[in-house]
């Protein structure tokens, strides 16, 4: 399968409710009801399910902006107002960014359900693995929805329509998680540890997502057991040099458990975000360079600037600091000819997210929208730290928990920790923040572990985002809004 190209099947899936499209099909030509007749039909449909992973760039950037790791930034205090509102915790059910998350994740689910709906049409070699990949992807999209919105409507049998939404209530997140657990257990049984193509789902990715889902429910023994299977598999290892992990030349490295593939050679414009094949977040997060030699980087829109507080949270000897955060003052001191625009001066911190900084490359169409930086969705260091948390908070094994944390710290050039119990728990939380800064996990880690006091303007209602108002209306007003909105 070619994950760089969107095949004709995506047009079929996208337009499955478009009457005009269906009417102009010549007699005898395939349509959504009689499409699945060969192995390649299923493979092409699966490409469509993978394709919606590209939209998760928005989930990731919001996971930082909503947290205490960064500010919104941009050109002015009203630049991308939806993001500014989330940064200020003034977002409402009419926030367009939140509606995009809701729509895009359900678009991925609907595409996955299209395969589920017709999974019994024919038999072919490799079918079990294909269906397992599909179940993982659907679970990934649902897990994102639950992180943002809590209870969400659960569709599992077929494509999603307005009619279907008007007959189903929001499902308690415990029941959604139960479905994901069951689906991932099936997927794990039918996935290989290694795939022949970058970006394809593996057994390790499915175990990692299941372990994370257990962790989000405080099912610590289950999380520990599941994540331990990834660790003892021997399939992954920490990169020796932290500074190489996020280089475009080092994608899909030995630390990558699941990585969203992006492509800079075919892409979008501001008139067609849905056409995107590149990582939109990267262009948004780059500094606003205006002159001088700032290679190998290129200019961006100055969103998501890390705070001075997070920069200073690293010790001077921590090798992750300068590999994770670009210190603009230090950068310009080394290159006196470099000039740049502060952008939103209210949010200018002097720091930028170096993990996802735009590199100069031969990207097509709007260069700020088509950068090829892959998103490292699940890294091995994340597995080690989740496992450490699970072993510690379950009371199962503080020695093992410490060992896993110290593997991560050793790579960063830091001394081992020797704590245990609740002190070790806090050390794990700190390590997660430092290791994963800029990767979109922070806000959701803060919510699930009760560390929201450090988020500016945060109130109790903000543990969840509001269900988009228009989606409630389209569902016939049968869904209750999250409390406080």
PDB file of C-alpha atoms in Angstrom, residues 107-369:
ATOM      1  CA  UNK A 107     -14.087  10.720   9.978  1.00  0.00           C
ATOM      2  CA  UNK A 108     -11.303   8.239  10.714  1.00  0.00           C
ATOM      3  CA  UNK A 109     -13.695   6.057  12.708  1.00  0.00           C
ATOM      4  CA  UNK A 110     -16.274   6.124   9.926  1.00  0.00           C
ATOM      5  CA  UNK A 111     -13.651   5.045   7.398  1.00  0.00           C
ATOM      6  CA  UNK A 112     -12.595   2.209   9.705  1.00  0.00           C
ATOM      7  CA  UNK A 113     -16.225   1.205  10.191  1.00  0.00           C
ATOM      8  CA  UNK A 114     -16.662   1.086   6.414  1.00  0.00           C
ATOM      9  CA  UNK A 115     -14.224  -1.832   6.388  1.00  0.00           C
ATOM     10  CA  UNK A 116     -15.909  -3.416   9.421  1.00  0.00           C
ATOM     11  CA  UNK A 117     -19.309  -3.118   7.727  1.00  0.00           C
ATOM     12  CA  UNK A 118     -18.133  -5.170   4.752  1.00  0.00           C
ATOM     13  CA  UNK A 119     -15.447  -7.299   6.410  1.00  0.00           C
ATOM     14  CA  UNK A 120     -17.223 -10.558   5.580  1.00  0.00           C
ATOM     15  CA  UNK A 121     -17.581  -9.944   1.853  1.00  0.00           C
ATOM     16  CA  UNK A 122     -14.644 -12.108   0.780  1.00  0.00           C
ATOM     17  CA  UNK A 123     -11.741 -14.072   2.198  1.00  0.00           C
ATOM     18  CA  UNK A 124      -8.107 -13.414   1.272  1.00  0.00           C
ATOM     19  CA  UNK A 125      -4.596 -14.026   2.572  1.00  0.00           C
ATOM     20  CA  UNK A 126      -3.614 -11.503   5.210  1.00  0.00           C
ATOM     21  CA  UNK A 127      -7.179 -10.500   6.018  1.00  0.00           C
ATOM     22  CA  UNK A 128      -6.780 -10.989   9.764  1.00  0.00           C
ATOM     23  CA  UNK A 129      -3.784  -8.655   9.860  1.00  0.00           C
ATOM     24  CA  UNK A 130      -5.541  -6.012   7.763  1.00  0.00           C
ATOM     25  CA  UNK A 131      -8.572  -6.066  10.034  1.00  0.00           C
ATOM     26  CA  UNK A 132      -6.254  -5.871  13.057  1.00  0.00           C
ATOM     27  CA  UNK A 133      -4.579  -2.747  11.699  1.00  0.00           C
ATOM     28  CA  UNK A 134      -8.022  -1.287  11.119  1.00  0.00           C
ATOM     29  CA  UNK A 135      -9.099  -2.015  14.706  1.00  0.00           C
ATOM     30  CA  UNK A 136      -5.956  -0.344  16.044  1.00  0.00           C
ATOM     31  CA  UNK A 137      -6.585   2.782  13.994  1.00  0.00           C
ATOM     32  CA  UNK A 138     -10.214   2.987  15.100  1.00  0.00           C
ATOM     33  CA  UNK A 139      -9.086   2.557  18.706  1.00  0.00           C
ATOM     34  CA  UNK A 140      -6.496   5.296  18.267  1.00  0.00           C
ATOM     35  CA  UNK A 141      -9.104   7.749  16.992  1.00  0.00           C
ATOM     36  CA  UNK A 142     -11.529   6.859  19.788  1.00  0.00           C
ATOM     37  CA  UNK A 143      -8.819   7.218  22.432  1.00  0.00           C
ATOM     38  CA  UNK A 144      -8.151  10.739  21.163  1.00  0.00           C
ATOM     39  CA  UNK A 145     -11.851  11.605  21.388  1.00  0.00           C
ATOM     40  CA  UNK A 146     -12.127  10.338  24.961  1.00  0.00           C
ATOM     41  CA  UNK A 147      -9.057  12.360  25.992  1.00  0.00           C
ATOM     42  CA  UNK A 148     -10.651  15.528  24.676  1.00  0.00           C
ATOM     43  CA  UNK A 149     -14.353  15.036  25.366  1.00  0.00           C
ATOM     44  CA  UNK A 150     -14.902  12.177  27.840  1.00  0.00           C
ATOM     45  CA  UNK A 151     -18.130  10.320  27.045  1.00  0.00           C
ATOM     46  CA  UNK A 152     -18.602  10.132  23.278  1.00  0.00           C
ATOM     47  CA  UNK A 153     -21.025   8.336  20.954  1.00  0.00           C
ATOM     48  CA  UNK A 154     -19.736   4.843  20.163  1.00  0.00           C
ATOM     49  CA  UNK A 155     -20.253   3.589  16.617  1.00  0.00           C
ATOM     50  CA  UNK A 156     -18.783   0.170  15.848  1.00  0.00           C
ATOM     51  CA  UNK A 157     -20.860  -1.581  13.190  1.00  0.00           C
ATOM     52  CA  UNK A 158     -20.874   0.727  10.190  1.00  0.00           C
ATOM     53  CA  UNK A 159     -20.344   4.128   8.673  1.00  0.00           C
ATOM     54  CA  UNK A 160     -21.535   7.154  10.592  1.00  0.00           C
ATOM     55  CA  UNK A 161     -24.438   9.209   9.289  1.00  0.00           C
ATOM     56  CA  UNK A 162     -26.511  12.050  10.668  1.00  0.00           C
ATOM     57  CA  UNK A 163     -29.388   9.576  10.980  1.00  0.00           C
ATOM     58  CA  UNK A 164     -27.226   7.279  13.108  1.00  0.00           C
ATOM     59  CA  UNK A 165     -26.096  10.154  15.341  1.00  0.00           C
ATOM     60  CA  UNK A 166     -29.725  11.008  16.030  1.00  0.00           C
ATOM     61  CA  UNK A 167     -30.395   7.561  17.453  1.00  0.00           C
ATOM     62  CA  UNK A 168     -27.392   7.067  19.727  1.00  0.00           C
ATOM     63  CA  UNK A 169     -26.471   8.729  23.014  1.00  0.00           C
ATOM     64  CA  UNK A 170     -23.048   9.600  24.328  1.00  0.00           C
ATOM     65  CA  UNK A 171     -21.471   6.405  25.630  1.00  0.00           C
ATOM     66  CA  UNK A 172     -19.817   6.484  29.083  1.00  0.00           C
ATOM     67  CA  UNK A 173     -16.071   6.603  28.580  1.00  0.00           C
ATOM     68  CA  UNK A 174     -15.663   3.425  30.656  1.00  0.00           C
ATOM     69  CA  UNK A 175     -17.740   1.587  28.060  1.00  0.00           C
ATOM     70  CA  UNK A 176     -15.807   3.170  25.203  1.00  0.00           C
ATOM     71  CA  UNK A 177     -12.563   2.069  26.824  1.00  0.00           C
ATOM     72  CA  UNK A 178     -13.973  -1.449  27.307  1.00  0.00           C
ATOM     73  CA  UNK A 179     -14.642  -1.635  23.570  1.00  0.00           C
ATOM     74  CA  UNK A 180     -11.140  -0.415  22.786  1.00  0.00           C
ATOM     75  CA  UNK A 181      -9.617  -2.952  25.168  1.00  0.00           C
ATOM     76  CA  UNK A 182     -11.504  -5.776  23.460  1.00  0.00           C
ATOM     77  CA  UNK A 183     -10.599  -4.532  19.983  1.00  0.00           C
ATOM     78  CA  UNK A 184      -6.920  -4.108  20.815  1.00  0.00           C
ATOM     79  CA  UNK A 185      -6.672  -7.581  22.330  1.00  0.00           C
ATOM     80  CA  UNK A 186      -7.925  -8.957  19.013  1.00  0.00           C
ATOM     81  CA  UNK A 187      -5.530  -6.737  17.098  1.00  0.00           C
ATOM     82  CA  UNK A 188      -2.547  -7.794  19.209  1.00  0.00           C
ATOM     83  CA  UNK A 189      -3.169 -11.444  18.371  1.00  0.00           C
ATOM     84  CA  UNK A 190      -3.099 -10.761  14.636  1.00  0.00           C
ATOM     85  CA  UNK A 191      -0.333  -8.183  14.235  1.00  0.00           C
ATOM     86  CA  UNK A 192       3.376  -8.846  13.624  1.00  0.00           C
ATOM     87  CA  UNK A 193       6.164  -7.297  15.639  1.00  0.00           C
ATOM     88  CA  UNK A 194       7.668  -5.875  12.468  1.00  0.00           C
ATOM     89  CA  UNK A 195       6.156  -4.562   9.245  1.00  0.00           C
ATOM     90  CA  UNK A 196       7.748  -4.230   5.844  1.00  0.00           C
ATOM     91  CA  UNK A 197       6.566  -0.658   5.420  1.00  0.00           C
ATOM     92  CA  UNK A 198       7.146   2.322   7.692  1.00  0.00           C
ATOM     93  CA  UNK A 199       4.057   3.592   9.465  1.00  0.00           C
ATOM     94  CA  UNK A 200       2.161   0.320   9.470  1.00  0.00           C
ATOM     95  CA  UNK A 201       0.726  -0.784  12.815  1.00  0.00           C
ATOM     96  CA  UNK A 202       2.644  -3.469  14.721  1.00  0.00           C
ATOM     97  CA  UNK A 203       1.992  -5.679  17.730  1.00  0.00           C
ATOM     98  CA  UNK A 204       4.174  -3.351  19.786  1.00  0.00           C
ATOM     99  CA  UNK A 205       2.067  -0.326  18.840  1.00  0.00           C
ATOM    100  CA  UNK A 206      -1.151  -2.125  19.759  1.00  0.00           C
ATOM    101  CA  UNK A 207       0.263  -3.259  23.118  1.00  0.00           C
ATOM    102  CA  UNK A 208       1.485   0.290  23.766  1.00  0.00           C
ATOM    103  CA  UNK A 209      -1.922   1.831  23.034  1.00  0.00           C
ATOM    104  CA  UNK A 210      -3.658  -0.765  25.191  1.00  0.00           C
ATOM    105  CA  UNK A 211      -1.233  -0.103  28.045  1.00  0.00           C
ATOM    106  CA  UNK A 212      -1.845   3.621  27.722  1.00  0.00           C
ATOM    107  CA  UNK A 213      -5.618   3.099  27.798  1.00  0.00           C
ATOM    108  CA  UNK A 214      -5.232   1.046  30.990  1.00  0.00           C
ATOM    109  CA  UNK A 215      -3.073   3.800  32.484  1.00  0.00           C
ATOM    110  CA  UNK A 216      -5.673   6.456  31.668  1.00  0.00           C
ATOM    111  CA  UNK A 217      -8.192   4.418  33.669  1.00  0.00           C
ATOM    112  CA  UNK A 218      -5.840   3.925  36.641  1.00  0.00           C
ATOM    113  CA  UNK A 219      -5.757   0.193  35.867  1.00  0.00           C
ATOM    114  CA  UNK A 220      -2.150   0.078  36.950  1.00  0.00           C
ATOM    115  CA  UNK A 221      -1.526  -3.711  37.205  1.00  0.00           C
ATOM    116  CA  UNK A 222      -3.002  -4.241  33.738  1.00  0.00           C
ATOM    117  CA  UNK A 223      -0.962  -1.359  32.350  1.00  0.00           C
ATOM    118  CA  UNK A 224       2.230  -2.695  33.922  1.00  0.00           C
ATOM    119  CA  UNK A 225       1.719  -6.185  32.510  1.00  0.00           C
ATOM    120  CA  UNK A 226       0.861  -4.907  29.024  1.00  0.00           C
ATOM    121  CA  UNK A 227       3.665  -2.367  28.716  1.00  0.00           C
ATOM    122  CA  UNK A 228       6.160  -4.880  30.095  1.00  0.00           C
ATOM    123  CA  UNK A 229       5.431  -7.077  27.069  1.00  0.00           C
ATOM    124  CA  UNK A 230       6.663  -4.283  24.815  1.00  0.00           C
ATOM    125  CA  UNK A 231       9.819  -3.831  26.866  1.00  0.00           C
ATOM    126  CA  UNK A 232      10.800  -7.498  27.089  1.00  0.00           C
ATOM    127  CA  UNK A 233      10.076  -8.051  23.401  1.00  0.00           C
ATOM    128  CA  UNK A 234      13.469  -6.556  22.566  1.00  0.00           C
ATOM    129  CA  UNK A 235      11.995  -4.858  19.503  1.00  0.00           C
ATOM    130  CA  UNK A 236      12.830  -1.320  20.614  1.00  0.00           C
ATOM    131  CA  UNK A 237      15.668   0.543  22.266  1.00  0.00           C
ATOM    132  CA  UNK A 238      16.484   4.091  23.255  1.00  0.00           C
ATOM    133  CA  UNK A 239      18.401   6.096  20.686  1.00  0.00           C
ATOM    134  CA  UNK A 240      21.907   6.666  21.997  1.00  0.00           C
ATOM    135  CA  UNK A 241      21.804  10.404  21.261  1.00  0.00           C
ATOM    136  CA  UNK A 242      18.582  12.189  22.232  1.00  0.00           C
ATOM    137  CA  UNK A 243      19.440  15.013  19.833  1.00  0.00           C
ATOM    138  CA  UNK A 244      19.005  12.728  16.812  1.00  0.00           C
ATOM    139  CA  UNK A 245      15.516  11.402  17.559  1.00  0.00           C
ATOM    140  CA  UNK A 246      13.521  14.164  15.873  1.00  0.00           C
ATOM    141  CA  UNK A 247      15.748  14.794  12.879  1.00  0.00           C
ATOM    142  CA  UNK A 248      14.008  14.296   9.542  1.00  0.00           C
ATOM    143  CA  UNK A 249      16.933  12.103   8.587  1.00  0.00           C
ATOM    144  CA  UNK A 250      16.229   9.777  11.516  1.00  0.00           C
ATOM    145  CA  UNK A 251      12.541   9.001  11.186  1.00  0.00           C
ATOM    146  CA  UNK A 252      11.182   5.553  12.084  1.00  0.00           C
ATOM    147  CA  UNK A 253      14.244   4.901  14.232  1.00  0.00           C
ATOM    148  CA  UNK A 254      14.754   2.184  16.839  1.00  0.00           C
ATOM    149  CA  UNK A 255      12.863   4.225  19.433  1.00  0.00           C
ATOM    150  CA  UNK A 256       9.733   4.639  17.322  1.00  0.00           C
ATOM    151  CA  UNK A 257       6.862   2.399  18.404  1.00  0.00           C
ATOM    152  CA  UNK A 258       4.249   4.210  16.320  1.00  0.00           C
ATOM    153  CA  UNK A 259       4.952   7.102  14.000  1.00  0.00           C
ATOM    154  CA  UNK A 260       2.565   9.157  11.865  1.00  0.00           C
ATOM    155  CA  UNK A 261       4.055   9.517   8.384  1.00  0.00           C
ATOM    156  CA  UNK A 262       4.073  12.931   6.702  1.00  0.00           C
ATOM    157  CA  UNK A 263       5.167  13.938   3.207  1.00  0.00           C
ATOM    158  CA  UNK A 264       6.410  17.300   1.979  1.00  0.00           C
ATOM    159  CA  UNK A 265       6.262  16.668  -1.750  1.00  0.00           C
ATOM    160  CA  UNK A 266       2.503  16.884  -2.198  1.00  0.00           C
ATOM    161  CA  UNK A 267       0.320  19.077  -0.117  1.00  0.00           C
ATOM    162  CA  UNK A 268      -2.203  21.609   0.795  1.00  0.00           C
ATOM    163  CA  UNK A 269      -2.946  25.278   0.832  1.00  0.00           C
ATOM    164  CA  UNK A 270      -4.851  27.448   3.282  1.00  0.00           C
ATOM    165  CA  UNK A 271      -7.868  26.878   1.055  1.00  0.00           C
ATOM    166  CA  UNK A 272      -7.604  23.101   1.348  1.00  0.00           C
ATOM    167  CA  UNK A 273      -6.437  21.828   4.726  1.00  0.00           C
ATOM    168  CA  UNK A 274      -8.094  18.496   3.956  1.00  0.00           C
ATOM    169  CA  UNK A 275      -5.611  18.078   1.081  1.00  0.00           C
ATOM    170  CA  UNK A 276      -2.699  18.038   3.504  1.00  0.00           C
ATOM    171  CA  UNK A 277       0.006  15.398   3.269  1.00  0.00           C
ATOM    172  CA  UNK A 278       2.514  17.405   5.326  1.00  0.00           C
ATOM    173  CA  UNK A 279       2.690  18.110   9.039  1.00  0.00           C
ATOM    174  CA  UNK A 280       0.851  21.435   9.386  1.00  0.00           C
ATOM    175  CA  UNK A 281       1.852  21.885  13.031  1.00  0.00           C
ATOM    176  CA  UNK A 282       5.533  22.157  12.133  1.00  0.00           C
ATOM    177  CA  UNK A 283       5.137  25.268   9.973  1.00  0.00           C
ATOM    178  CA  UNK A 284       2.940  26.869  12.582  1.00  0.00           C
ATOM    179  CA  UNK A 285       5.519  26.321  15.332  1.00  0.00           C
ATOM    180  CA  UNK A 286       8.630  27.645  13.579  1.00  0.00           C
ATOM    181  CA  UNK A 287      10.235  31.022  14.410  1.00  0.00           C
ATOM    182  CA  UNK A 288       9.315  33.967  12.177  1.00  0.00           C
ATOM    183  CA  UNK A 289      12.746  34.310  10.578  1.00  0.00           C
ATOM    184  CA  UNK A 290      13.134  37.312   8.288  1.00  0.00           C
ATOM    185  CA  UNK A 291      16.815  37.472   7.357  1.00  0.00           C
ATOM    186  CA  UNK A 292      20.297  36.068   7.755  1.00  0.00           C
ATOM    187  CA  UNK A 293      21.551  32.502   7.716  1.00  0.00           C
ATOM    188  CA  UNK A 294      19.161  30.421   9.812  1.00  0.00           C
ATOM    189  CA  UNK A 295      19.800  27.116   8.017  1.00  0.00           C
ATOM    190  CA  UNK A 296      18.939  24.307   8.375  1.00  0.00           C
ATOM    191  CA  UNK A 297      15.655  25.768   9.580  1.00  0.00           C
ATOM    192  CA  UNK A 298      13.059  27.777   7.712  1.00  0.00           C
ATOM    193  CA  UNK A 299      10.506  30.318   8.848  1.00  0.00           C
ATOM    194  CA  UNK A 300       7.177  29.604  10.520  1.00  0.00           C
ATOM    195  CA  UNK A 301       4.332  31.346  12.328  1.00  0.00           C
ATOM    196  CA  UNK A 302       5.672  31.360  15.928  1.00  0.00           C
ATOM    197  CA  UNK A 303       2.871  29.367  17.574  1.00  0.00           C
ATOM    198  CA  UNK A 304       3.253  27.134  20.629  1.00  0.00           C
ATOM    199  CA  UNK A 305       6.326  28.816  22.181  1.00  0.00           C
ATOM    200  CA  UNK A 306       7.605  26.926  25.239  1.00  0.00           C
ATOM    201  CA  UNK A 307       7.585  28.931  28.459  1.00  0.00           C
ATOM    202  CA  UNK A 308      10.643  30.120  30.312  1.00  0.00           C
ATOM    203  CA  UNK A 309       9.477  27.995  33.235  1.00  0.00           C
ATOM    204  CA  UNK A 310       9.688  24.727  31.302  1.00  0.00           C
ATOM    205  CA  UNK A 311      13.074  25.689  29.840  1.00  0.00           C
ATOM    206  CA  UNK A 312      14.403  26.384  33.336  1.00  0.00           C
ATOM    207  CA  UNK A 313      12.955  23.110  34.623  1.00  0.00           C
ATOM    208  CA  UNK A 314      15.773  21.302  32.862  1.00  0.00           C
ATOM    209  CA  UNK A 315      19.080  21.159  34.663  1.00  0.00           C
ATOM    210  CA  UNK A 316      22.023  22.582  32.747  1.00  0.00           C
ATOM    211  CA  UNK A 317      23.521  19.135  32.224  1.00  0.00           C
ATOM    212  CA  UNK A 318      20.284  17.639  30.837  1.00  0.00           C
ATOM    213  CA  UNK A 319      21.042  16.891  27.193  1.00  0.00           C
ATOM    214  CA  UNK A 320      17.341  17.034  26.353  1.00  0.00           C
ATOM    215  CA  UNK A 321      16.954  20.754  26.975  1.00  0.00           C
ATOM    216  CA  UNK A 322      18.758  22.123  23.946  1.00  0.00           C
ATOM    217  CA  UNK A 323      17.554  19.253  21.756  1.00  0.00           C
ATOM    218  CA  UNK A 324      13.932  19.936  22.714  1.00  0.00           C
ATOM    219  CA  UNK A 325      13.778  23.733  22.932  1.00  0.00           C
ATOM    220  CA  UNK A 326      15.394  26.302  20.655  1.00  0.00           C
ATOM    221  CA  UNK A 327      16.771  29.192  22.720  1.00  0.00           C
ATOM    222  CA  UNK A 328      16.454  32.072  20.271  1.00  0.00           C
ATOM    223  CA  UNK A 329      18.814  34.377  22.155  1.00  0.00           C
ATOM    224  CA  UNK A 330      21.570  31.776  22.082  1.00  0.00           C
ATOM    225  CA  UNK A 331      20.823  30.975  18.433  1.00  0.00           C
ATOM    226  CA  UNK A 332      21.108  34.614  17.351  1.00  0.00           C
ATOM    227  CA  UNK A 333      24.257  35.116  19.433  1.00  0.00           C
ATOM    228  CA  UNK A 334      25.932  32.452  17.314  1.00  0.00           C
ATOM    229  CA  UNK A 335      24.564  33.971  14.086  1.00  0.00           C
ATOM    230  CA  UNK A 336      24.526  37.773  14.460  1.00  0.00           C
ATOM    231  CA  UNK A 337      23.015  38.302  11.010  1.00  0.00           C
ATOM    232  CA  UNK A 338      19.803  36.423  11.818  1.00  0.00           C
ATOM    233  CA  UNK A 339      16.698  38.591  12.164  1.00  0.00           C
ATOM    234  CA  UNK A 340      13.208  37.529  13.128  1.00  0.00           C
ATOM    235  CA  UNK A 341       9.795  38.849  14.107  1.00  0.00           C
ATOM    236  CA  UNK A 342       8.580  38.321  17.679  1.00  0.00           C
ATOM    237  CA  UNK A 343       5.017  37.890  16.425  1.00  0.00           C
ATOM    238  CA  UNK A 344       2.557  38.028  19.319  1.00  0.00           C
ATOM    239  CA  UNK A 345       4.710  39.985  21.754  1.00  0.00           C
ATOM    240  CA  UNK A 346       2.368  39.093  24.631  1.00  0.00           C
ATOM    241  CA  UNK A 347       3.318  35.448  24.180  1.00  0.00           C
ATOM    242  CA  UNK A 348       6.914  35.795  22.995  1.00  0.00           C
ATOM    243  CA  UNK A 349       9.093  33.759  25.338  1.00  0.00           C
ATOM    244  CA  UNK A 350      12.342  33.535  23.381  1.00  0.00           C
ATOM    245  CA  UNK A 351      11.874  29.769  22.950  1.00  0.00           C
ATOM    246  CA  UNK A 352      10.548  27.485  20.203  1.00  0.00           C
ATOM    247  CA  UNK A 353       9.675  23.805  19.927  1.00  0.00           C
ATOM    248  CA  UNK A 354      12.804  22.329  18.393  1.00  0.00           C
ATOM    249  CA  UNK A 355      11.419  18.798  18.185  1.00  0.00           C
ATOM    250  CA  UNK A 356       8.998  19.890  15.495  1.00  0.00           C
ATOM    251  CA  UNK A 357      10.787  22.852  13.960  1.00  0.00           C
ATOM    252  CA  UNK A 358      10.448  23.369  10.197  1.00  0.00           C
ATOM    253  CA  UNK A 359      13.490  22.387   8.157  1.00  0.00           C
ATOM    254  CA  UNK A 360      14.268  23.852   4.754  1.00  0.00           C
ATOM    255  CA  UNK A 361      13.270  21.212   2.217  1.00  0.00           C
ATOM    256  CA  UNK A 362      11.870  20.834  -1.272  1.00  0.00           C
ATOM    257  CA  UNK A 363       8.247  20.939  -0.139  1.00  0.00           C
ATOM    258  CA  UNK A 364       5.437  21.754  -2.535  1.00  0.00           C
ATOM    259  CA  UNK A 365       2.557  24.251  -2.498  1.00  0.00           C
ATOM    260  CA  UNK A 366       2.477  26.338   0.677  1.00  0.00           C
ATOM    261  CA  UNK A 367       5.775  25.533   2.387  1.00  0.00           C
ATOM    262  CA  UNK A 368       4.345  26.206   5.840  1.00  0.00           C
ATOM    263  CA  UNK A 369       1.771  23.430   5.452  1.00  0.00           C
TER     264      UNK A 369
END
